[in-house]
CSV table of C-alpha atoms and ligand atoms in Angstrom, one decimal:
chain,number,residue,atom,x,y,z
A,1,UNK,CA,33.6,42.1,-16.5
A,2,UNK,CA,33.4,42.2,-13.3
A,3,UNK,CA,35.8,39.9,-10.9
A,4,UNK,CA,36.3,40.0,-7.5
A,5,UNK,CA,39.0,40.4,-5.3
A,6,UNK,CA,40.6,36.6,-6.3
A,7,UNK,CA,40.3,37.2,-9.7
A,8,UNK,CA,37.2,35.4,-10.4
A,9,UNK,CA,34.8,36.6,-12.7
A,10,UNK,CA,30.8,37.1,-12.2
A,11,UNK,CA,28.8,35.7,-15.2
A,12,UNK,CA,26.3,33.2,-13.1
A,13,UNK,CA,23.0,34.4,-11.2
A,14,UNK,CA,21.6,31.9,-8.8
A,15,UNK,CA,18.7,33.3,-7.5
A,16,UNK,CA,15.4,31.9,-5.3
A,17,UNK,CA,12.4,32.9,-5.8
A,18,UNK,CA,10.3,31.1,-3.4
A,19,UNK,CA,11.6,29.6,0.1
A,20,UNK,CA,8.6,27.5,0.0
A,21,UNK,CA,8.8,23.9,-1.0
A,22,UNK,CA,6.4,21.2,-1.2
A,23,UNK,CA,9.5,18.1,-0.8
A,24,UNK,CA,11.2,19.1,2.0
A,25,UNK,CA,14.2,16.7,1.7
A,26,UNK,CA,15.0,15.1,4.8
A,27,UNK,CA,18.8,16.5,3.6
A,28,UNK,CA,18.1,20.1,1.2
A,29,UNK,CA,20.2,22.7,2.3
A,30,UNK,CA,18.1,25.1,1.0
A,31,UNK,CA,20.3,27.2,-1.4
A,32,UNK,CA,22.5,28.2,1.8
A,33,UNK,CA,19.4,29.7,4.1
A,34,UNK,CA,19.1,26.8,6.3
A,35,UNK,CA,19.8,27.9,9.5
A,36,UNK,CA,22.2,26.0,11.8
A,37,UNK,CA,24.7,27.7,13.1
A,38,UNK,CA,28.1,25.2,12.6
A,39,UNK,CA,31.4,25.2,12.6
A,40,UNK,CA,31.3,23.5,9.1
A,41,UNK,CA,28.7,23.9,7.1
A,42,UNK,CA,26.3,26.4,6.4
A,43,UNK,CA,27.0,28.6,8.9
A,44,UNK,CA,26.0,31.8,11.1
A,45,UNK,CA,22.1,31.3,11.0
A,46,UNK,CA,19.5,33.3,8.9
A,47,UNK,CA,16.3,35.1,9.9
A,48,UNK,CA,13.9,32.4,8.9
A,49,UNK,CA,11.0,34.9,9.5
A,50,UNK,CA,12.4,36.7,6.1
A,51,UNK,CA,10.6,33.2,4.2
A,52,UNK,CA,7.6,35.8,4.2
A,53,UNK,CA,9.0,38.5,2.0
A,54,UNK,CA,9.2,37.3,-1.0
A,55,UNK,CA,10.3,39.7,-4.6
A,56,UNK,CA,7.7,40.5,-6.6
A,57,UNK,CA,7.9,39.4,-10.3
A,58,UNK,CA,8.8,42.9,-11.0
A,59,UNK,CA,11.9,43.3,-8.3
A,60,UNK,CA,13.2,40.2,-9.5
A,61,UNK,CA,13.6,41.5,-13.1
A,62,UNK,CA,15.6,44.7,-12.0
A,63,UNK,CA,17.7,43.2,-9.8
A,64,UNK,CA,18.5,40.7,-12.6
A,65,UNK,CA,18.8,43.8,-15.3
A,66,UNK,CA,21.0,45.4,-12.8
A,67,UNK,CA,23.0,42.1,-12.4
A,68,UNK,CA,23.6,41.2,-15.9
A,69,UNK,CA,24.4,45.0,-16.4
A,70,UNK,CA,27.4,43.8,-14.2
A,71,UNK,CA,27.8,41.1,-16.6
A,72,UNK,CA,25.8,38.3,-15.3
A,73,UNK,CA,24.6,36.7,-18.7
A,74,UNK,CA,23.1,33.0,-17.0
A,75,UNK,CA,20.3,33.3,-14.3
A,76,UNK,CA,19.5,30.1,-13.1
A,77,UNK,CA,15.8,30.1,-10.7
A,78,UNK,CA,15.6,27.7,-8.3
A,79,UNK,CA,14.0,28.3,-4.4
A,80,UNK,CA,12.6,26.4,-2.3
A,81,UNK,CA,10.0,24.8,-4.7
A,82,UNK,CA,10.4,28.0,-8.0
A,83,UNK,CA,7.4,26.2,-9.8
A,84,UNK,CA,5.1,27.2,-6.1
A,85,UNK,CA,4.7,30.6,-8.0
A,86,UNK,CA,2.4,30.6,-10.0
A,87,UNK,CA,3.9,33.9,-11.3
A,88,UNK,CA,7.2,32.0,-12.3
A,89,UNK,CA,5.9,32.1,-16.3
A,90,UNK,CA,6.4,36.0,-16.4
A,91,UNK,CA,9.8,36.0,-13.7
A,92,UNK,CA,10.7,33.4,-16.8
A,93,UNK,CA,9.9,35.7,-19.4
A,94,UNK,CA,10.7,38.8,-17.9
A,95,UNK,CA,14.5,38.1,-17.4
A,96,UNK,CA,14.6,36.2,-20.9
A,97,UNK,CA,13.5,39.1,-22.2
A,98,UNK,CA,17.0,40.9,-20.7
A,99,UNK,CA,19.2,41.0,-24.5
A,100,UNK,CA,21.9,40.6,-22.3
A,101,UNK,CA,21.0,37.4,-21.0
A,102,UNK,CA,22.0,34.1,-22.4
A,103,UNK,CA,20.3,31.5,-20.5
A,104,UNK,CA,17.7,31.2,-18.2
A,105,UNK,CA,17.2,27.3,-16.3
A,106,UNK,CA,15.8,26.0,-13.6
A,107,UNK,CA,15.3,23.4,-11.2
A,108,UNK,CA,13.1,21.5,-9.7
A,109,UNK,CA,11.8,18.6,-8.4
A,110,UNK,CA,8.4,18.4,-11.1
A,111,UNK,CA,6.4,17.5,-8.6
A,112,UNK,CA,4.0,20.3,-10.3
A,113,UNK,CA,2.5,18.9,-13.3
A,114,UNK,CA,4.5,22.2,-15.9
A,115,UNK,CA,2.6,23.4,-18.8
A,116,UNK,CA,6.7,23.1,-20.7
A,117,UNK,CA,5.9,24.6,-23.8
A,118,UNK,CA,3.9,27.9,-22.0
A,119,UNK,CA,7.7,28.0,-20.0
A,120,UNK,CA,9.8,27.1,-23.0
A,121,UNK,CA,8.0,29.8,-24.8
A,122,UNK,CA,8.5,32.2,-22.0
A,123,UNK,CA,12.2,31.9,-22.3
A,124,UNK,CA,13.3,28.5,-20.0
A,125,UNK,CA,16.4,26.6,-22.3
A,126,UNK,CA,16.6,24.4,-19.9
A,127,UNK,CA,16.3,21.9,-16.9
A,128,UNK,CA,16.9,20.4,-13.9
A,129,UNK,CA,14.6,18.0,-12.0
A,130,UNK,CA,16.2,16.9,-8.8
A,131,UNK,CA,15.4,12.9,-8.0
A,132,UNK,CA,17.4,10.9,-5.6
A,133,UNK,CA,16.1,7.9,-6.5
A,134,UNK,CA,13.7,5.6,-8.7
A,135,UNK,CA,12.5,3.6,-5.6
A,136,UNK,CA,8.9,4.8,-4.8
A,137,UNK,CA,9.5,4.0,-0.9
A,138,UNK,CA,12.9,5.6,-0.7
A,139,UNK,CA,11.7,8.9,-2.4
A,140,UNK,CA,8.7,8.9,-0.2
A,141,UNK,CA,11.0,8.7,3.1
A,142,UNK,CA,13.3,11.6,1.5
A,143,UNK,CA,10.3,14.0,0.8
A,144,UNK,CA,7.4,15.0,4.0
A,145,UNK,CA,4.8,15.2,1.8
A,146,UNK,CA,3.1,11.7,-0.1
A,147,UNK,CA,4.0,12.6,-4.3
A,148,UNK,CA,4.5,9.1,-5.9
A,149,UNK,CA,8.2,9.2,-8.1
A,150,UNK,CA,6.0,8.0,-10.8
A,151,UNK,CA,4.9,11.8,-11.3
A,152,UNK,CA,8.3,13.1,-10.6
A,153,UNK,CA,9.4,10.3,-13.4
A,154,UNK,CA,6.5,10.9,-16.4
A,155,UNK,CA,7.0,14.6,-15.2
A,156,UNK,CA,10.6,14.1,-16.2
A,157,UNK,CA,9.9,12.6,-19.5
A,158,UNK,CA,7.4,15.0,-20.2
A,159,UNK,CA,10.0,17.9,-20.0
A,160,UNK,CA,12.7,15.9,-22.2
A,161,UNK,CA,9.7,16.3,-24.8
A,162,UNK,CA,9.5,19.7,-24.7
A,163,UNK,CA,13.3,20.8,-23.9
A,164,UNK,CA,16.8,19.3,-25.8
A,165,UNK,CA,18.5,19.6,-22.4
A,166,UNK,CA,16.4,18.4,-19.1
A,167,UNK,CA,19.8,16.8,-16.4
A,168,UNK,CA,18.3,14.5,-13.5
A,169,UNK,CA,19.9,16.1,-9.8
A,170,UNK,CA,20.9,13.1,-7.9
A,171,UNK,CA,22.2,14.0,-4.1
A,172,UNK,CA,23.9,10.7,-3.9
A,173,UNK,CA,24.1,9.7,0.0
A,174,UNK,CA,26.0,6.2,1.9
A,175,UNK,CA,23.5,3.7,2.6
A,176,UNK,CA,20.2,5.3,0.9
A,177,UNK,CA,20.4,5.5,-2.8
A,178,UNK,CA,24.2,5.1,-3.5
A,179,UNK,CA,23.0,1.3,-4.9
A,180,UNK,CA,21.1,3.1,-7.1
A,181,UNK,CA,24.1,4.8,-8.9
A,182,UNK,CA,24.0,2.4,-11.9
A,183,UNK,CA,20.2,2.6,-12.4
A,184,UNK,CA,19.7,6.2,-12.5
A,185,UNK,CA,22.6,6.4,-15.1
A,186,UNK,CA,20.9,3.8,-17.1
A,187,UNK,CA,17.3,5.4,-16.8
A,188,UNK,CA,18.6,8.9,-17.9
A,189,UNK,CA,20.7,7.4,-20.9
A,190,UNK,CA,17.7,5.4,-21.8
A,191,UNK,CA,15.8,8.9,-21.9
A,192,UNK,CA,18.6,11.1,-23.0
A,193,UNK,CA,19.1,13.0,-20.1
A,194,UNK,CA,22.1,14.3,-18.9
A,195,UNK,CA,22.9,12.8,-15.1
A,196,UNK,CA,24.6,14.9,-12.0
A,197,UNK,CA,26.1,12.8,-9.7
A,198,UNK,CA,26.0,15.3,-6.2
A,199,UNK,CA,27.8,15.0,-3.5
A,200,UNK,CA,25.9,16.2,-0.3
A,201,UNK,CA,26.6,18.9,1.3
A,202,UNK,CA,27.1,19.6,4.8
A,203,UNK,CA,23.6,21.1,5.9
A,204,UNK,CA,23.7,19.6,9.3
A,205,UNK,CA,26.8,18.3,10.8
A,206,UNK,CA,25.3,14.8,12.2
A,207,UNK,CA,22.6,13.8,8.5
A,208,UNK,CA,26.1,14.8,6.7
A,209,UNK,CA,28.9,12.6,8.8
A,210,UNK,CA,26.1,9.5,8.1
A,211,UNK,CA,25.5,10.1,4.7
A,212,UNK,CA,28.8,11.9,3.4
A,213,UNK,CA,29.2,9.4,-0.2
A,214,UNK,CA,32.3,10.5,-1.7
A,215,UNK,CA,31.7,10.0,-5.5
A,216,UNK,CA,35.8,10.1,-7.1
A,217,UNK,CA,36.0,6.1,-7.2
A,218,UNK,CA,32.5,6.8,-9.6
A,219,UNK,CA,34.0,9.7,-11.1
A,220,UNK,CA,37.6,7.1,-11.7
A,221,UNK,CA,34.7,4.6,-13.1
A,222,UNK,CA,33.8,7.2,-16.0
A,223,UNK,CA,37.2,8.8,-16.4
A,224,UNK,CA,37.7,5.5,-17.6
A,225,UNK,CA,34.6,4.4,-19.9
A,226,UNK,CA,34.7,8.5,-21.3
A,227,UNK,CA,35.1,9.2,-25.0
A,228,UNK,CA,35.7,12.4,-23.9
A,229,UNK,CA,35.9,15.1,-20.4
A,230,UNK,CA,34.6,18.3,-20.1
A,231,UNK,CA,36.1,21.1,-18.1
A,232,UNK,CA,32.6,23.1,-17.7
A,233,UNK,CA,35.5,26.2,-17.2
A,234,UNK,CA,32.2,28.3,-15.7
A,235,UNK,CA,31.0,26.2,-13.2
A,236,UNK,CA,33.5,25.4,-10.6
A,237,UNK,CA,35.1,23.5,-13.2
A,238,UNK,CA,32.8,21.1,-12.9
A,239,UNK,CA,33.9,17.5,-15.1
A,240,UNK,CA,31.5,16.4,-17.9
A,241,UNK,CA,32.0,12.7,-18.7
A,242,UNK,CA,30.8,12.3,-22.4
A,243,UNK,CA,30.1,8.5,-22.7
A,244,UNK,CA,29.4,6.3,-25.9
A,245,UNK,CA,25.8,7.2,-25.4
A,246,UNK,CA,24.9,8.6,-22.5
A,247,UNK,CA,26.6,12.8,-20.9
A,248,UNK,CA,27.2,12.5,-16.7
A,249,UNK,CA,28.1,15.1,-15.0
A,250,UNK,CA,29.5,15.3,-11.0
A,251,UNK,CA,29.6,17.7,-8.4
A,252,UNK,CA,31.6,17.8,-5.5
A,253,UNK,CA,32.0,21.0,-3.6
A,254,UNK,CA,33.3,20.0,-0.1
A,255,UNK,CA,36.0,20.4,1.1
A,256,UNK,CA,36.8,21.4,-3.2
A,257,UNK,CA,39.4,23.8,-3.0
A,258,UNK,CA,39.3,23.7,-7.1
A,259,UNK,CA,35.0,24.0,-6.9
A,260,UNK,CA,35.5,27.4,-5.1
A,261,UNK,CA,38.7,28.3,-7.6
A,262,UNK,CA,36.5,28.4,-9.7
A,263,UNK,CA,33.2,29.5,-8.8
A,264,UNK,CA,31.7,32.5,-10.8
A,265,UNK,CA,28.6,32.7,-9.0
A,266,UNK,CA,26.4,35.1,-7.5
A,267,UNK,CA,23.6,34.0,-5.5
A,268,UNK,CA,20.3,35.5,-4.5
A,269,UNK,CA,17.9,34.8,-1.7
A,270,UNK,CA,14.5,35.6,-2.2
A,271,UNK,CA,13.8,37.9,0.2
A,272,UNK,CA,15.9,40.1,-2.1
A,273,UNK,CA,19.8,40.0,-0.5
A,274,UNK,CA,23.0,39.2,-2.8
A,275,UNK,CA,24.2,36.0,-1.5
A,276,UNK,CA,27.8,35.4,-2.6
A,277,UNK,CA,28.3,32.2,-1.1
A,278,UNK,CA,26.4,29.1,-0.4
A,279,UNK,CA,28.3,27.8,2.7
A,280,UNK,CA,28.5,31.0,4.2
A,281,UNK,CA,25.3,33.3,5.4
A,282,UNK,CA,27.1,36.2,7.5
A,283,UNK,CA,27.9,38.6,4.0
A,284,UNK,CA,24.8,38.7,3.0
A,285,UNK,CA,23.7,42.3,1.5
A,286,UNK,CA,20.5,43.4,1.6
A,287,UNK,CA,19.1,45.5,-2.2
A,288,UNK,CA,15.3,44.4,-1.4
A,289,UNK,CA,14.9,47.0,1.5
A,290,UNK,CA,17.1,49.5,-0.1
A,291,UNK,CA,15.2,48.8,-3.7
A,292,UNK,CA,11.5,49.3,-1.8
A,293,UNK,CA,12.8,52.7,-0.5
A,294,UNK,CA,13.2,53.7,-4.2
A,295,UNK,CA,16.6,53.2,-4.8
A,296,UNK,CA,17.9,54.1,-7.7
A,297,UNK,CA,19.7,51.2,-10.5
A,298,UNK,CA,23.0,53.6,-9.4
A,299,UNK,CA,22.3,52.7,-5.8
A,300,UNK,CA,21.4,48.7,-6.7
A,301,UNK,CA,23.8,48.6,-8.7
A,302,UNK,CA,26.5,49.4,-5.8
A,303,UNK,CA,25.3,47.5,-3.9
A,304,UNK,CA,25.8,43.9,-6.3
A,305,UNK,CA,29.4,45.1,-6.5
A,306,UNK,CA,29.4,45.5,-2.9
A,307,UNK,CA,29.0,41.8,-2.8
A,308,UNK,CA,31.2,41.0,-5.1
A,309,UNK,CA,33.9,42.0,-3.1
A,310,UNK,CA,32.6,40.3,-0.4
A,311,UNK,CA,32.9,36.9,-2.4
A,312,UNK,CA,36.1,34.7,-1.0
A,313,UNK,CA,36.3,30.7,-1.4
A,314,UNK,CA,34.9,28.9,1.3
A,315,UNK,CA,37.4,26.5,1.0
A,316,UNK,CA,41.0,27.1,0.0
A,317,UNK,CA,44.1,26.5,-0.4
B,401,SAM,N1,12.9,22.6,-5.1
B,401,SAM,C1,14.2,22.6,-6.7
B,401,SAM,C2,14.6,21.5,-6.4
B,401,SAM,O1,13.9,20.7,-6.3
B,401,SAM,O2,14.8,21.4,-7.7
B,401,SAM,C3,14.8,23.6,-5.6
B,401,SAM,C4,15.6,24.1,-4.5
B,401,SAM,S1,16.9,22.5,-4.1
B,401,SAM,C5,17.6,23.3,-2.5
B,401,SAM,C6,18.0,22.9,-5.6
B,401,SAM,C7,18.8,21.7,-5.9
B,401,SAM,O3,19.7,21.5,-4.2
B,401,SAM,C8,18.7,20.3,-6.1
B,401,SAM,O4,19.0,19.3,-6.9
B,401,SAM,C9,18.6,19.6,-4.6
B,401,SAM,O5,19.1,18.3,-5.4
B,401,SAM,C10,19.6,19.9,-4.3
B,401,SAM,N2,20.3,20.1,-2.7
B,401,SAM,C11,19.8,20.4,-1.6
B,401,SAM,N3,20.4,20.0,-0.8
B,401,SAM,C12,21.7,19.6,-1.3
B,401,SAM,C13,22.3,19.4,0.1
B,401,SAM,N4,22.3,19.1,1.2
B,401,SAM,N5,23.3,18.4,-0.5
B,401,SAM,C14,24.0,18.6,-1.8
B,401,SAM,N6,22.9,19.3,-3.1
B,401,SAM,C15,21.5,19.3,-2.0
């Protein structure tokens, strides 16, 4: 299995299949593709015009197959909003048909009514749904469209009816929804969903300094109440707190050297670039241009290996 220069094995692929989104949440980092040019956070503005050149299903499946040959065994499909791709079912099927890929999951805002059964039959194993509040008014303030929160809640419940594992991604923001952690916990517990509390990642300095909420206090409380704490080894050593009647995961990537030290992820942008780190945009490797120019699998594999060689922890001791 491939290791980077810091001894980190590369096991997971997070692949953005589109930059288009139907919600455009006010805090969104766009998987690190947001142009900001800030000192800290998503650095080095990227080429927004490239949002138009999405990979085709075949290109996505081919690059995942090549990555799988280098040790990738788990794939998370993301966006933008991945459900905006009309071919999302084919993408899932193509990736999950690759024999060494053990798990295909997807993160979605669930604003589009999905046929979850079809996606499951195509090979999707797990779903993360992003929802930061249960309050309709607050939800409307976080997104740029008029989709009611009730629709998302209904779709989450439908997804849970089909998938054994559904996670609710809640980005916790100071003065916005930090007072709703308890409500989200109860909602998740009642619906047998795993609650994933996510600390805000800096993609806009002003927004970040205003709304960042430190989850250490919540984590301490979870630690005290948990029957069991699982360290997710290949997931940046994230902690999963198993309580008697619920499960909660906490993700806090900012200024967390442990998180970076245990990162096993390669990213792929929707316009066909390997992206070694969420927080950097100055080390991407374009594979789509050579692929479209006729490059063979060996050449594309070399580019994957080169991208792995460019990985370095963003936050380090
Ligand atoms: N549209 C899909 C969705 O909503 O899940 C996929 C893309 S979205 C960028 C993936 C995840 O990133 C969501 O759970 C979202 O909440 C999270 N996210 C986006 N911006 C973030 C930020 N600034 N800090 C922390 N998490 C963020």
